[in-house]
PDB file of C-alpha atoms in Angstrom:
ATOM      1  CA  MET Q   1      20.212   7.499  -5.859  1.00  0.00           C
ATOM      2  CA  ASN Q   2      18.925   4.605  -6.780  1.00  0.00           C
ATOM      3  CA  LYS Q   3      14.966   4.386  -8.409  1.00  0.00           C
ATOM      4  CA  LYS Q   4      13.153   2.413  -6.879  1.00  0.00           C
ATOM      5  CA  LYS Q   5      10.287  -0.252  -7.603  1.00  0.00           C
ATOM      6  CA  VAL Q   6       7.428  -0.682  -5.434  1.00  0.00           C
ATOM      7  CA  ILE Q   7       4.466  -2.811  -6.188  1.00  0.00           C
ATOM      8  CA  VAL Q   8       1.202  -0.884  -4.904  1.00  0.00           C
ATOM      9  CA  ALA Q   9      -2.245  -3.658  -3.425  1.00  0.00           C
ATOM     10  CA  VAL Q  10      -4.980  -2.202  -3.476  1.00  0.00           C
ATOM     11  CA  THR Q  11      -7.947  -4.747  -1.602  1.00  0.00           C
ATOM     12  CA  GLY Q  12     -11.729  -4.082  -0.915  1.00  0.00           C
ATOM     13  CA  ALA Q  13     -11.310  -2.769   1.561  1.00  0.00           C
ATOM     14  CA  SER Q  14     -12.017   0.218   3.499  1.00  0.00           C
ATOM     15  CA  GLY Q  15     -10.613   3.048   2.658  1.00  0.00           C
ATOM     16  CA  SER Q  16     -10.591   3.875  -0.818  1.00  0.00           C
ATOM     17  CA  VAL Q  17      -8.449   7.274  -0.602  1.00  0.00           C
ATOM     18  CA  TYR Q  18      -5.620   6.615   1.318  1.00  0.00           C
ATOM     19  CA  ALA Q  19      -4.622   4.519  -1.991  1.00  0.00           C
ATOM     20  CA  LYS Q  20      -5.686   7.476  -3.935  1.00  0.00           C
ATOM     21  CA  VAL Q  21      -3.918   9.994  -2.373  1.00  0.00           C
ATOM     22  CA  LEU Q  22      -0.682   7.381  -2.767  1.00  0.00           C
ATOM     23  CA  PHE Q  23      -1.116   7.133  -5.996  1.00  0.00           C
ATOM     24  CA  ASP Q  24      -1.010  10.860  -6.293  1.00  0.00           C
ATOM     25  CA  LYS Q  25       2.488  10.925  -4.370  1.00  0.00           C
ATOM     26  CA  LEU Q  26       3.515   7.947  -6.757  1.00  0.00           C
ATOM     27  CA  VAL Q  27       3.354  10.591  -9.507  1.00  0.00           C
ATOM     28  CA  GLU Q  28       4.589  13.507  -6.970  1.00  0.00           C
ATOM     29  CA  LEU Q  29       8.063  11.195  -6.363  1.00  0.00           C
ATOM     30  CA  GLN Q  30       8.288   9.419 -10.007  1.00  0.00           C
ATOM     31  CA  SER Q  31      12.200  11.071 -10.270  1.00  0.00           C
ATOM     32  CA  GLN Q  32      13.043   8.085  -7.277  1.00  0.00           C
ATOM     33  CA  ILE Q  33      11.293   5.346  -9.217  1.00  0.00           C
ATOM     34  CA  GLU Q  34      12.093   3.260 -11.635  1.00  0.00           C
ATOM     35  CA  ALA Q  35       8.450   0.864 -11.947  1.00  0.00           C
ATOM     36  CA  VAL Q  36       5.493   1.239  -9.654  1.00  0.00           C
ATOM     37  CA  GLY Q  37       3.354  -2.508 -10.551  1.00  0.00           C
ATOM     38  CA  VAL Q  38      -0.095  -2.132  -8.999  1.00  0.00           C
ATOM     39  CA  VAL Q  39      -2.746  -5.289  -8.717  1.00  0.00           C
ATOM     40  CA  MET Q  40      -6.042  -4.326  -7.352  1.00  0.00           C
ATOM     41  CA  SER Q  41      -8.421  -6.614  -6.546  1.00  0.00           C
ATOM     42  CA  ASP Q  42     -11.673  -7.003  -7.856  1.00  0.00           C
ATOM     43  CA  ASN Q  43     -13.588  -6.069  -4.763  1.00  0.00           C
ATOM     44  CA  ALA Q  44     -11.118  -3.031  -4.688  1.00  0.00           C
ATOM     45  CA  LYS Q  45     -12.360  -1.219  -7.796  1.00  0.00           C
ATOM     46  CA  GLU Q  46     -16.075  -1.619  -6.330  1.00  0.00           C
ATOM     47  CA  VAL Q  47     -15.104   0.381  -3.239  1.00  0.00           C
ATOM     48  CA  TRP Q  48     -12.644   2.828  -4.705  1.00  0.00           C
ATOM     49  CA  GLN Q  49     -16.497   3.807  -6.803  1.00  0.00           C
ATOM     50  CA  PHE Q  50     -18.523   3.117  -4.730  1.00  0.00           C
ATOM     51  CA  GLU Q  51     -16.430   4.909  -1.937  1.00  0.00           C
ATOM     52  CA  LEU Q  52     -14.773   8.015  -4.413  1.00  0.00           C
ATOM     53  CA  GLY Q  53     -17.786   8.183  -7.114  1.00  0.00           C
ATOM     54  CA  ASN Q  54     -14.969   7.690 -10.014  1.00  0.00           C
ATOM     55  CA  LYS Q  55     -13.048   5.021 -12.000  1.00  0.00           C
ATOM     56  CA  ASP Q  56      -9.903   7.544 -11.899  1.00  0.00           C
ATOM     57  CA  TYR Q  57      -7.296   4.389 -10.529  1.00  0.00           C
ATOM     58  CA  GLU Q  58      -7.380   3.979 -14.423  1.00  0.00           C
ATOM     59  CA  ASN Q  59      -5.379   7.293 -15.602  1.00  0.00           C
ATOM     60  CA  TYR Q  60      -2.597   6.453 -13.347  1.00  0.00           C
ATOM     61  CA  ASP Q  61       0.541   5.642 -16.022  1.00  0.00           C
ATOM     62  CA  PHE Q  62       1.985   2.468 -13.768  1.00  0.00           C
ATOM     63  CA  ASN Q  63       1.666  -1.090 -14.958  1.00  0.00           C
ATOM     64  CA  PHE Q  64      -1.550  -3.054 -13.588  1.00  0.00           C
ATOM     65  CA  TYR Q  65      -1.866  -6.697 -13.027  1.00  0.00           C
ATOM     66  CA  HIS Q  66      -4.370  -7.762 -12.733  1.00  0.00           C
ATOM     67  CA  LYS Q  67      -5.141 -10.074  -9.974  1.00  0.00           C
ATOM     68  CA  ASN Q  68      -4.500 -12.991 -11.137  1.00  0.00           C
ATOM     69  CA  ASP Q  69      -1.373 -12.646 -13.238  1.00  0.00           C
ATOM     70  CA  PHE Q  70       1.109 -14.780 -12.702  1.00  0.00           C
ATOM     71  CA  ASN Q  71       3.989 -13.934 -14.783  1.00  0.00           C
ATOM     72  CA  ALA Q  72       3.456  -9.937 -13.354  1.00  0.00           C
ATOM     73  CA  PRO Q  73       7.481  -9.184 -13.149  1.00  0.00           C
ATOM     74  CA  PHE Q  74       7.315  -9.676  -9.189  1.00  0.00           C
ATOM     75  CA  ALA Q  75       5.435 -12.798  -8.988  1.00  0.00           C
ATOM     76  CA  SER Q  76       8.876 -13.221  -8.681  1.00  0.00           C
ATOM     77  CA  GLY Q  77      12.007 -12.700  -7.163  1.00  0.00           C
ATOM     78  CA  SER Q  78      14.245 -12.332  -9.870  1.00  0.00           C
ATOM     79  CA  ALA Q  79      12.068  -8.887 -10.480  1.00  0.00           C
ATOM     80  CA  LYS Q  80      13.949  -6.932  -7.375  1.00  0.00           C
ATOM     81  CA  TYR Q  81      11.066  -4.800  -6.622  1.00  0.00           C
ATOM     82  CA  ASP Q  82      12.517  -3.279  -3.110  1.00  0.00           C
ATOM     83  CA  THR Q  83       8.879  -2.491  -1.567  1.00  0.00           C
ATOM     84  CA  MET Q  84       5.467  -3.857  -2.320  1.00  0.00           C
ATOM     85  CA  ILE Q  85       2.679  -1.614  -0.994  1.00  0.00           C
ATOM     86  CA  ILE Q  86      -1.106  -3.537   0.304  1.00  0.00           C
ATOM     87  CA  VAL Q  87      -3.026  -0.147   1.493  1.00  0.00           C
ATOM     88  CA  PRO Q  88      -6.241  -0.769   2.612  1.00  0.00           C
ATOM     89  CA  CYS Q  89      -4.097  -4.305   3.188  1.00  0.00           C
ATOM     90  CA  SER Q  90      -8.039  -6.569   4.160  1.00  0.00           C
ATOM     91  CA  MET Q  91      -7.591  -8.610   7.394  1.00  0.00           C
ATOM     92  CA  GLY Q  92      -9.240 -11.302   4.876  1.00  0.00           C
ATOM     93  CA  THR Q  93      -5.188 -10.820   1.851  1.00  0.00           C
ATOM     94  CA  LEU Q  94      -3.596 -10.702   5.771  1.00  0.00           C
ATOM     95  CA  GLY Q  95      -4.999 -13.313   7.055  1.00  0.00           C
ATOM     96  CA  ARG Q  96      -3.611 -15.443   3.454  1.00  0.00           C
ATOM     97  CA  ILE Q  97      -0.173 -13.814   3.574  1.00  0.00           C
ATOM     98  CA  ALA Q  98       0.554 -14.919   7.431  1.00  0.00           C
ATOM     99  CA  HIS Q  99      -0.203 -18.366   6.723  1.00  0.00           C
ATOM    100  CA  GLY Q 100       1.984 -18.335   3.474  1.00  0.00           C
ATOM    101  CA  ILE Q 101      -1.135 -18.575   1.099  1.00  0.00           C
ATOM    102  CA  SER Q 102      -0.987 -17.167  -2.457  1.00  0.00           C
ATOM    103  CA  ASN Q 103      -3.648 -18.024  -4.256  1.00  0.00           C
ATOM    104  CA  ASP Q 104      -3.712 -14.388  -5.812  1.00  0.00           C
ATOM    105  CA  LEU Q 105      -1.441 -11.405  -6.989  1.00  0.00           C
ATOM    106  CA  ILE Q 106      -1.717  -9.613  -3.999  1.00  0.00           C
ATOM    107  CA  SER Q 107      -0.801 -12.844  -2.279  1.00  0.00           C
ATOM    108  CA  ARG Q 108       1.793 -14.243  -4.243  1.00  0.00           C
ATOM    109  CA  ALA Q 109       3.817 -11.312  -4.769  1.00  0.00           C
ATOM    110  CA  ALA Q 110       3.827 -10.133  -0.439  1.00  0.00           C
ATOM    111  CA  ASP Q 111       4.921 -13.669   0.275  1.00  0.00           C
ATOM    112  CA  VAL Q 112       7.903 -13.255  -3.191  1.00  0.00           C
ATOM    113  CA  VAL Q 113       8.583 -10.002  -1.403  1.00  0.00           C
ATOM    114  CA  LEU Q 114       9.169 -11.377   2.398  1.00  0.00           C
ATOM    115  CA  LYS Q 115      11.292 -14.644   1.257  1.00  0.00           C
ATOM    116  CA  GLU Q 116      13.178 -12.054  -0.481  1.00  0.00           C
ATOM    117  CA  ARG Q 117      13.301 -10.064   2.609  1.00  0.00           C
ATOM    118  CA  ARG Q 118      12.127  -7.108   1.392  1.00  0.00           C
ATOM    119  CA  LYS Q 119      10.184  -4.555   2.298  1.00  0.00           C
ATOM    120  CA  LEU Q 120       6.119  -5.148   2.667  1.00  0.00           C
ATOM    121  CA  ILE Q 121       4.367  -2.761   4.648  1.00  0.00           C
ATOM    122  CA  ALA Q 122       1.101  -3.821   4.771  1.00  0.00           C
ATOM    123  CA  VAL Q 123      -2.007  -0.878   6.141  1.00  0.00           C
ATOM    124  CA  VAL Q 124      -4.554  -2.003   7.512  1.00  0.00           C
ATOM    125  CA  ARG Q 125      -7.834  -0.430   8.109  1.00  0.00           C
ATOM    126  CA  ASP Q 126      -9.632  -2.033   9.804  1.00  0.00           C
ATOM    127  CA  THR Q 127     -11.361  -1.636  13.473  1.00  0.00           C
ATOM    128  CA  PRO Q 128     -11.798  -2.713  16.174  1.00  0.00           C
ATOM    129  CA  PHE Q 129      -9.548  -6.571  16.032  1.00  0.00           C
ATOM    130  CA  SER Q 130     -10.172  -9.631  16.433  1.00  0.00           C
ATOM    131  CA  LEU Q 131      -6.888 -11.868  18.376  1.00  0.00           C
ATOM    132  CA  ILE Q 132      -7.399 -13.876  14.287  1.00  0.00           C
ATOM    133  CA  HIS Q 133      -6.350 -10.507  13.671  1.00  0.00           C
ATOM    134  CA  ILE Q 134      -3.932  -9.113  15.567  1.00  0.00           C
ATOM    135  CA  ASN Q 135      -1.947 -12.801  15.672  1.00  0.00           C
ATOM    136  CA  ASN Q 136      -1.629 -12.441  11.762  1.00  0.00           C
ATOM    137  CA  MET Q 137      -0.076  -8.963  12.019  1.00  0.00           C
ATOM    138  CA  LYS Q 138       2.138 -10.649  14.907  1.00  0.00           C
ATOM    139  CA  THR Q 139       3.294 -13.304  12.380  1.00  0.00           C
ATOM    140  CA  VAL Q 140       3.880 -10.766   9.030  1.00  0.00           C
ATOM    141  CA  THR Q 141       5.784  -9.013  12.529  1.00  0.00           C
ATOM    142  CA  GLU Q 142       7.825 -11.989  12.778  1.00  0.00           C
ATOM    143  CA  ALA Q 143       8.254 -12.302   9.013  1.00  0.00           C
ATOM    144  CA  GLY Q 144      10.161  -9.236   8.753  1.00  0.00           C
ATOM    145  CA  GLY Q 145       6.618  -7.405   7.096  1.00  0.00           C
ATOM    146  CA  ILE Q 146       5.959  -4.172   8.579  1.00  0.00           C
ATOM    147  CA  ILE Q 147       2.133  -3.144  10.198  1.00  0.00           C
ATOM    148  CA  CYS Q 148       0.892   0.606   9.283  1.00  0.00           C
ATOM    149  CA  PRO Q 149      -2.305   0.804  10.503  1.00  0.00           C
ATOM    150  CA  ALA Q 150      -4.334   3.424   8.296  1.00  0.00           C
ATOM    151  CA  ASN Q 151      -4.399   6.100  11.348  1.00  0.00           C
ATOM    152  CA  PRO Q 152      -4.100   9.483  11.096  1.00  0.00           C
ATOM    153  CA  SER Q 153      -2.325  12.188  12.971  1.00  0.00           C
ATOM    154  CA  TYR Q 154      -4.275  15.490  13.294  1.00  0.00           C
ATOM    155  CA  TYR Q 155      -0.993  17.127  14.668  1.00  0.00           C
ATOM    156  CA  SER Q 156      -0.623  18.281  11.109  1.00  0.00           C
ATOM    157  CA  LEU Q 157      -4.365  20.836  10.573  1.00  0.00           C
ATOM    158  CA  PRO Q 158      -5.529  18.922   7.718  1.00  0.00           C
ATOM    159  CA  LYS Q 159      -8.949  20.470   6.858  1.00  0.00           C
ATOM    160  CA  THR Q 160      -9.609  17.356   4.076  1.00  0.00           C
ATOM    161  CA  ILE Q 161     -10.413  13.907   4.096  1.00  0.00           C
ATOM    162  CA  GLU Q 162      -7.832  13.169   1.315  1.00  0.00           C
ATOM    163  CA  GLU Q 163      -5.550  15.256   4.031  1.00  0.00           C
ATOM    164  CA  VAL Q 164      -6.567  13.167   6.586  1.00  0.00           C
ATOM    165  CA  ALA Q 165      -4.989  10.511   4.646  1.00  0.00           C
ATOM    166  CA  GLY Q 166      -2.342  11.997   2.713  1.00  0.00           C
ATOM    167  CA  THR Q 167      -1.186  11.980   7.315  1.00  0.00           C
ATOM    168  CA  VAL Q 168      -0.394   7.739   6.708  1.00  0.00           C
ATOM    169  CA  VAL Q 169       0.445   7.905   3.379  1.00  0.00           C
ATOM    170  CA  SER Q 170       3.151  10.310   3.754  1.00  0.00           C
ATOM    171  CA  ARG Q 171       4.645   8.028   7.083  1.00  0.00           C
ATOM    172  CA  ILE Q 172       3.807   5.023   4.384  1.00  0.00           C
ATOM    173  CA  LEU Q 173       6.394   6.455   1.509  1.00  0.00           C
ATOM    174  CA  ASP Q 174       8.945   7.406   4.809  1.00  0.00           C
ATOM    175  CA  LEU Q 175       9.168   3.240   5.958  1.00  0.00           C
ATOM    176  CA  ALA Q 176       9.525   2.667   1.761  1.00  0.00           C
ATOM    177  CA  GLY Q 177      12.247   5.278   1.648  1.00  0.00           C
ATOM    178  CA  PHE Q 178      11.214   7.549  -0.179  1.00  0.00           C
ATOM    179  CA  GLU Q 179      12.725  11.025   0.631  1.00  0.00           C
ATOM    180  CA  GLN Q 180       8.869  13.747   0.599  1.00  0.00           C
ATOM    181  CA  LYS Q 181       7.869  16.848   1.859  1.00  0.00           C
ATOM    182  CA  SER Q 182       5.637  16.074   4.811  1.00  0.00           C
ATOM    183  CA  TYR Q 183       4.612  17.620   8.144  1.00  0.00           C
ATOM    184  CA  ARG Q 184       7.388  16.553  11.201  1.00  0.00           C
ATOM    185  CA  TRP Q 185       5.887  17.540  14.417  1.00  0.00           C
ATOM    186  CA  ASN Q 186       7.942  20.634  15.664  1.00  0.00           C
ATOM    187  CA  GLU Q 187      10.013  20.695  13.082  1.00  0.00           C
ATOM    188  CA  ASP Q 188       9.639  24.245  11.377  1.00  0.00           C
TER     189      ASP Q 188
END
């Protein structure tokens, strides 16, 4: 099995629990991973602290990069990162990606992933959507990205907020091509 090189971007949209659960799952799946590069916006750190009451993102053994570090390996296609997951993805970030505005490491990395025809998964977490949001989602989709709204499923009967978020994270990991155990509809 080829090990994956993954970029995780965390923006300031509400839904830090999705990033936390994804980080936890990536730790569990490390046998399938060569590298995880993480970039968090300043707002992402503030929202994480507000919503989760901690700075636990500092405790993960991933490679963290500053939001303006254009020397990060995944700022270039030559680094061959397979997948970029933006979780949660703010509508501002999505808009910049849709219009090719690479003014920080998140939008630059997304631009690189799209131009290299690799996998971009944008986990949008806003509601309702304006026509601008919908058009930006359409543009990113037409460019090869995957829009994966943070819409949890309930048929696995989740009991905690993290289990609810886990239903979305399982879908993200499936889209990224990871082998994992998760609830599957009508399977034993």
